[in-house]
Amino acid sequence: MKRASLVFRRSTFAIYLLLYPLPWLARGIPPWGGIAFITGVIVFLSLPLLPGKLSPAIEIRAFAYAAIGAALIPFQGYWGVFFISAAATCGAITRRPRSLTLLGAILAAYILIAWAVREEVIGGLITLIVAVGTFVTMRLSMDLHRQNEALSAAQNEIRALTLIAERERFARDLHDTLGHSLTLIALKSELAQRHLPHAPEMADKEIAEIGLKARQALAETRLAVTAMRVTGLAQELSAGVDALTKAGIRTEISGESELMPARSEGVLAMALRESLTNILRHAKAASCQIRFQNPPSGPAQLEVSDYHARDSASENVLSFREGNGISGIRARLAEIDGTLSILHRPDGTTLVITLGDAS
């Protein structure tokens, strides 16, 4: 791919070499002039394409282009175009002092040769100006190319680090989900086994709680696994409602997720996922309400509320806790001028996400 790109660039440079035979339109083609010009063009195009150790350094190529121009002086063409190409090649040298030194040497050689062959002053000045201009243009182009490569490398590193962070987050979530749930199931299994001979009704209660906790753990695990592949807000909503339903939590939805600002869909999807995971993990919720609001005037909002069962409303269970998940949502919202607030009620908790101004 790089070699094909190089061939294309050299072919583009070759177009400018067509300026060389323009004086022939007025003077006629000198003997052997056409053959000499074609030979010079072939050498010009071949130098950067030589393989491996045969490929000359860029400094040598610059001198070679100037030498081709000097060799074609007897054939009465515009030989200065090869010095212009040599100046452009100097601009591709990475080290600026070496680049400027080589440019100065080539331009000095051009001035001496032009004086020796009695080149027209106006034509010589135009060649010098164009040569310096192509040098500056090439220099800026190479600097931009290097900056783009550095930016691309940084983006690749960021993507790799993001992937690692996401994997670590998933591992933590899965550990928290299964670790807590399986520990509780193991403890209640031991209690049920102890109660079974003397208090069967207590054993039945423990077994019922084991079943409930197992279903909640399964729902949490499904939601965590789904989070690895679901990115859209509508898909996240569907997966979350399904997980809540399987955990025995009734869900009510108001508003339409499709009407929320598209620019904030990723943040809203992450916030919805985290809030529903918190409800499954921490709350003793009997129901959940999800509300989407995007009025014509004013900021768009996402509200997620859980409502505790009557027998647990007095236990002050917090479904939304300040932790890595909530902190991550706050950080993502801050990037788009959004805010997150948590409202605690006697019968549950409400998480309110307010998006910044779309303008």
mmCIF file of C-alpha atoms in Angstrom, residues 169-353:
data_model
loop_
_atom_site.group_PDB
_atom_site.id
_atom_site.type_symbol
_atom_site.label_atom_id
_atom_site.label_comp_id
_atom_site.label_asym_id
_atom_site.label_seq_id
_atom_site.Cartn_x
_atom_site.Cartn_y
_atom_site.Cartn_z
ATOM 1 C CA ARG A 169 -15.151 -2.976 34.925
ATOM 2 C CA PHE A 170 -17.012 -6.001 33.627
ATOM 3 C CA ALA A 171 -14.868 -8.300 35.780
ATOM 4 C CA ARG A 172 -15.602 -6.157 38.865
ATOM 5 C CA ASP A 173 -19.324 -6.063 38.119
ATOM 6 C CA LEU A 174 -19.487 -9.805 37.585
ATOM 7 C CA HIS A 175 -17.470 -10.440 40.751
ATOM 8 C CA ASP A 176 -19.674 -8.117 42.793
ATOM 9 C CA THR A 177 -22.836 -9.651 41.364
ATOM 10 C CA LEU A 178 -21.961 -13.326 41.690
ATOM 11 C CA GLY A 179 -19.744 -13.026 44.760
ATOM 12 C CA HIS A 180 -22.361 -11.355 46.942
ATOM 13 C CA SER A 181 -25.260 -13.433 45.632
ATOM 14 C CA LEU A 182 -23.539 -16.814 45.848
ATOM 15 C CA THR A 183 -22.243 -16.059 49.355
ATOM 16 C CA LEU A 184 -25.752 -15.185 50.504
ATOM 17 C CA ILE A 185 -27.187 -18.294 48.829
ATOM 18 C CA ALA A 186 -24.576 -20.482 50.540
ATOM 19 C CA LEU A 187 -25.340 -18.977 53.965
ATOM 20 C CA LYS A 188 -29.096 -19.349 53.551
ATOM 21 C CA SER A 189 -28.629 -22.930 52.350
ATOM 22 C CA GLU A 190 -26.786 -23.726 55.584
ATOM 23 C CA LEU A 191 -29.528 -22.040 57.609
ATOM 24 C CA ALA A 192 -32.222 -23.993 55.775
ATOM 25 C CA GLN A 193 -30.350 -27.223 56.431
ATOM 26 C CA ARG A 194 -30.152 -26.425 60.165
ATOM 27 C CA HIS A 195 -33.836 -25.469 60.394
ATOM 28 C CA LEU A 196 -35.108 -28.433 58.400
ATOM 29 C CA PRO A 197 -35.238 -31.065 61.241
ATOM 30 C CA HIS A 198 -36.769 -28.811 63.933
ATOM 31 C CA ALA A 199 -38.391 -25.812 62.145
ATOM 32 C CA PRO A 200 -39.589 -26.747 58.667
ATOM 33 C CA GLU A 201 -41.458 -23.458 58.262
ATOM 34 C CA MET A 202 -38.211 -21.511 58.794
ATOM 35 C CA ALA A 203 -36.466 -23.790 56.313
ATOM 36 C CA ASP A 204 -39.199 -23.130 53.757
ATOM 37 C CA LYS A 205 -38.740 -19.382 54.240
ATOM 38 C CA GLU A 206 -34.977 -19.643 53.725
ATOM 39 C CA ILE A 207 -35.461 -21.798 50.623
ATOM 40 C CA ALA A 208 -37.915 -19.253 49.199
ATOM 41 C CA GLU A 209 -35.376 -16.469 49.781
ATOM 42 C CA ILE A 210 -32.704 -18.603 48.122
ATOM 43 C CA GLY A 211 -34.906 -18.926 45.034
ATOM 44 C CA LEU A 212 -35.596 -15.186 44.985
ATOM 45 C CA LYS A 213 -31.920 -14.315 45.359
ATOM 46 C CA ALA A 214 -30.952 -16.810 42.655
ATOM 47 C CA ARG A 215 -33.409 -15.196 40.232
ATOM 48 C CA GLN A 216 -32.074 -11.739 41.080
ATOM 49 C CA ALA A 217 -28.488 -12.923 40.575
ATOM 50 C CA LEU A 218 -29.433 -14.411 37.220
ATOM 51 C CA ALA A 219 -31.088 -11.143 36.165
ATOM 52 C CA GLU A 220 -28.045 -9.120 37.263
ATOM 53 C CA THR A 221 -25.704 -11.451 35.398
ATOM 54 C CA ARG A 222 -27.796 -11.224 32.244
ATOM 55 C CA LEU A 223 -27.797 -7.443 32.463
ATOM 56 C CA ALA A 224 -24.023 -7.347 32.987
ATOM 57 C CA VAL A 225 -23.404 -9.654 30.035
ATOM 58 C CA THR A 226 -25.862 -7.727 27.873
ATOM 59 C CA ALA A 227 -23.979 -4.515 28.705
ATOM 60 C CA MET A 228 -20.962 -5.876 26.847
ATOM 61 C CA ARG A 229 -22.791 -5.892 23.524
ATOM 62 C CA VAL A 230 -25.742 -3.479 23.807
ATOM 63 C CA THR A 231 -24.973 0.158 23.026
ATOM 64 C CA GLY A 232 -28.204 1.758 21.836
ATOM 65 C CA LEU A 233 -30.633 3.350 24.268
ATOM 66 C CA ALA A 234 -33.634 1.406 22.939
ATOM 67 C CA GLN A 235 -31.772 -1.912 23.195
ATOM 68 C CA GLU A 236 -30.511 -1.030 26.666
ATOM 69 C CA LEU A 237 -34.061 -0.196 27.759
ATOM 70 C CA SER A 238 -35.407 -3.482 26.409
ATOM 71 C CA ALA A 239 -32.656 -5.521 28.080
ATOM 72 C CA GLY A 240 -33.099 -3.697 31.392
ATOM 73 C CA VAL A 241 -36.879 -4.118 31.479
ATOM 74 C CA ASP A 242 -36.475 -7.802 30.684
ATOM 75 C CA ALA A 243 -33.998 -8.221 33.556
ATOM 76 C CA LEU A 244 -36.273 -6.377 36.007
ATOM 77 C CA THR A 245 -39.286 -8.432 34.973
ATOM 78 C CA LYS A 246 -37.435 -11.697 35.487
ATOM 79 C CA ALA A 247 -36.398 -10.467 38.945
ATOM 80 C CA GLY A 248 -40.057 -9.847 39.838
ATOM 81 C CA ILE A 249 -39.907 -6.033 39.591
ATOM 82 C CA ARG A 250 -42.770 -4.323 37.757
ATOM 83 C CA THR A 251 -41.659 -1.628 35.307
ATOM 84 C CA GLU A 252 -43.524 1.417 34.011
ATOM 85 C CA ILE A 253 -42.161 3.477 31.113
ATOM 86 C CA SER A 254 -43.307 6.974 30.158
ATOM 87 C CA GLY A 255 -42.045 8.969 27.201
ATOM 88 C CA GLU A 256 -40.191 7.617 24.190
ATOM 89 C CA SER A 257 -36.497 6.793 24.200
ATOM 90 C CA GLU A 258 -36.314 7.416 20.432
ATOM 91 C CA LEU A 259 -37.048 11.131 21.004
ATOM 92 C CA MET A 260 -34.028 11.681 23.248
ATOM 93 C CA PRO A 261 -31.074 13.619 21.722
ATOM 94 C CA ALA A 262 -29.057 11.321 19.483
ATOM 95 C CA ARG A 263 -25.786 13.009 20.488
ATOM 96 C CA SER A 264 -26.275 11.810 24.071
ATOM 97 C CA GLU A 265 -27.520 8.294 23.333
ATOM 98 C CA GLY A 266 -24.309 6.594 24.476
ATOM 99 C CA VAL A 267 -24.259 8.403 27.821
ATOM 100 C CA LEU A 268 -27.974 7.789 28.407
ATOM 101 C CA ALA A 269 -27.587 4.101 27.591
ATOM 102 C CA MET A 270 -24.725 3.776 30.070
ATOM 103 C CA ALA A 271 -26.681 5.688 32.738
ATOM 104 C CA LEU A 272 -29.797 3.572 32.242
ATOM 105 C CA ARG A 273 -27.771 0.373 32.439
ATOM 106 C CA GLU A 274 -26.008 1.458 35.634
ATOM 107 C CA SER A 275 -29.210 2.635 37.328
ATOM 108 C CA LEU A 276 -31.112 -0.587 36.597
ATOM 109 C CA THR A 277 -28.131 -2.641 37.741
ATOM 110 C CA ASN A 278 -28.131 -0.705 41.028
ATOM 111 C CA ILE A 279 -31.842 -1.371 41.487
ATOM 112 C CA LEU A 280 -31.324 -5.089 40.947
ATOM 113 C CA ARG A 281 -28.266 -5.214 43.170
ATOM 114 C CA HIS A 282 -29.063 -2.936 46.112
ATOM 115 C CA ALA A 283 -32.782 -2.200 46.279
ATOM 116 C CA LYS A 284 -35.663 -4.254 47.594
ATOM 117 C CA ALA A 285 -37.799 -2.776 44.864
ATOM 118 C CA ALA A 286 -41.308 -3.850 44.034
ATOM 119 C CA SER A 287 -41.597 -1.582 41.002
ATOM 120 C CA CYS A 288 -39.553 0.761 38.833
ATOM 121 C CA GLN A 289 -40.503 3.788 36.758
ATOM 122 C CA ILE A 290 -38.446 5.021 33.787
ATOM 123 C CA ARG A 291 -39.344 8.409 32.356
ATOM 124 C CA PHE A 292 -37.959 10.053 29.193
ATOM 125 C CA GLN A 293 -38.543 13.788 28.750
ATOM 126 C CA ASN A 294 -37.392 15.924 25.818
ATOM 127 C CA PRO A 295 -39.535 19.097 25.778
ATOM 128 C CA PRO A 296 -39.335 21.590 22.877
ATOM 129 C CA SER A 297 -37.858 24.149 25.260
ATOM 130 C CA GLY A 298 -35.637 23.144 28.125
ATOM 131 C CA PRO A 299 -33.187 20.331 28.737
ATOM 132 C CA ALA A 300 -33.919 16.670 28.121
ATOM 133 C CA GLN A 301 -34.110 14.429 31.186
ATOM 134 C CA LEU A 302 -34.019 10.762 32.073
ATOM 135 C CA GLU A 303 -35.555 9.746 35.403
ATOM 136 C CA VAL A 304 -35.251 6.291 36.936
ATOM 137 C CA SER A 305 -37.209 5.672 40.146
ATOM 138 C CA ASP A 306 -37.611 2.565 42.253
ATOM 139 C CA TYR A 307 -40.406 1.968 44.765
ATOM 140 C CA HIS A 308 -39.751 -0.345 47.688
ATOM 141 C CA ALA A 309 -42.065 -3.033 48.912
ATOM 142 C CA ARG A 310 -44.153 -1.988 51.930
ATOM 143 C CA ASP A 311 -42.251 -4.189 54.366
ATOM 144 C CA SER A 312 -38.869 -2.754 53.330
ATOM 145 C CA ALA A 313 -39.726 0.937 52.979
ATOM 146 C CA SER A 314 -38.609 1.604 56.532
ATOM 147 C CA GLU A 315 -35.227 -0.048 56.092
ATOM 148 C CA ASN A 316 -33.774 2.950 54.209
ATOM 149 C CA VAL A 317 -32.376 0.821 51.380
ATOM 150 C CA LEU A 318 -30.363 2.917 48.917
ATOM 151 C CA SER A 319 -30.621 1.714 45.338
ATOM 152 C CA PHE A 320 -28.281 4.384 43.926
ATOM 153 C CA ARG A 321 -24.953 4.646 45.729
ATOM 154 C CA GLU A 322 -21.991 6.852 45.007
ATOM 155 C CA GLY A 323 -19.480 4.410 43.570
ATOM 156 C CA ASN A 324 -17.489 3.724 40.428
ATOM 157 C CA GLY A 325 -20.629 3.383 38.315
ATOM 158 C CA ILE A 326 -22.314 6.626 39.420
ATOM 159 C CA SER A 327 -18.977 8.488 39.323
ATOM 160 C CA GLY A 328 -18.424 7.249 35.777
ATOM 161 C CA ILE A 329 -21.829 8.547 34.722
ATOM 162 C CA ARG A 330 -21.119 11.951 36.297
ATOM 163 C CA ALA A 331 -17.805 12.159 34.419
ATOM 164 C CA ARG A 332 -19.404 11.268 31.088
ATOM 165 C CA LEU A 333 -22.233 13.758 31.646
ATOM 166 C CA ALA A 334 -19.778 16.516 32.532
ATOM 167 C CA GLU A 335 -18.246 16.144 29.058
ATOM 168 C CA ILE A 336 -21.580 17.156 27.489
ATOM 169 C CA ASP A 337 -22.526 19.715 30.180
ATOM 170 C CA GLY A 338 -25.004 17.335 31.787
ATOM 171 C CA THR A 339 -25.740 16.711 35.472
ATOM 172 C CA LEU A 340 -26.831 13.835 37.683
ATOM 173 C CA SER A 341 -28.795 14.122 40.910
ATOM 174 C CA ILE A 342 -30.054 11.499 43.344
ATOM 175 C CA LEU A 343 -33.291 12.114 45.260
ATOM 176 C CA HIS A 344 -34.045 9.893 48.258
ATOM 177 C CA ARG A 345 -37.690 9.344 49.181
ATOM 178 C CA PRO A 346 -39.276 7.385 52.051
ATOM 179 C CA ASP A 347 -40.439 4.743 49.590
ATOM 180 C CA GLY A 348 -37.408 4.637 47.312
ATOM 181 C CA THR A 349 -34.919 6.626 45.272
ATOM 182 C CA THR A 350 -34.970 8.645 42.042
ATOM 183 C CA LEU A 351 -31.998 9.236 39.766
ATOM 184 C CA VAL A 352 -32.374 12.302 37.528
ATOM 185 C CA ILE A 353 -30.101 12.877 34.539
#
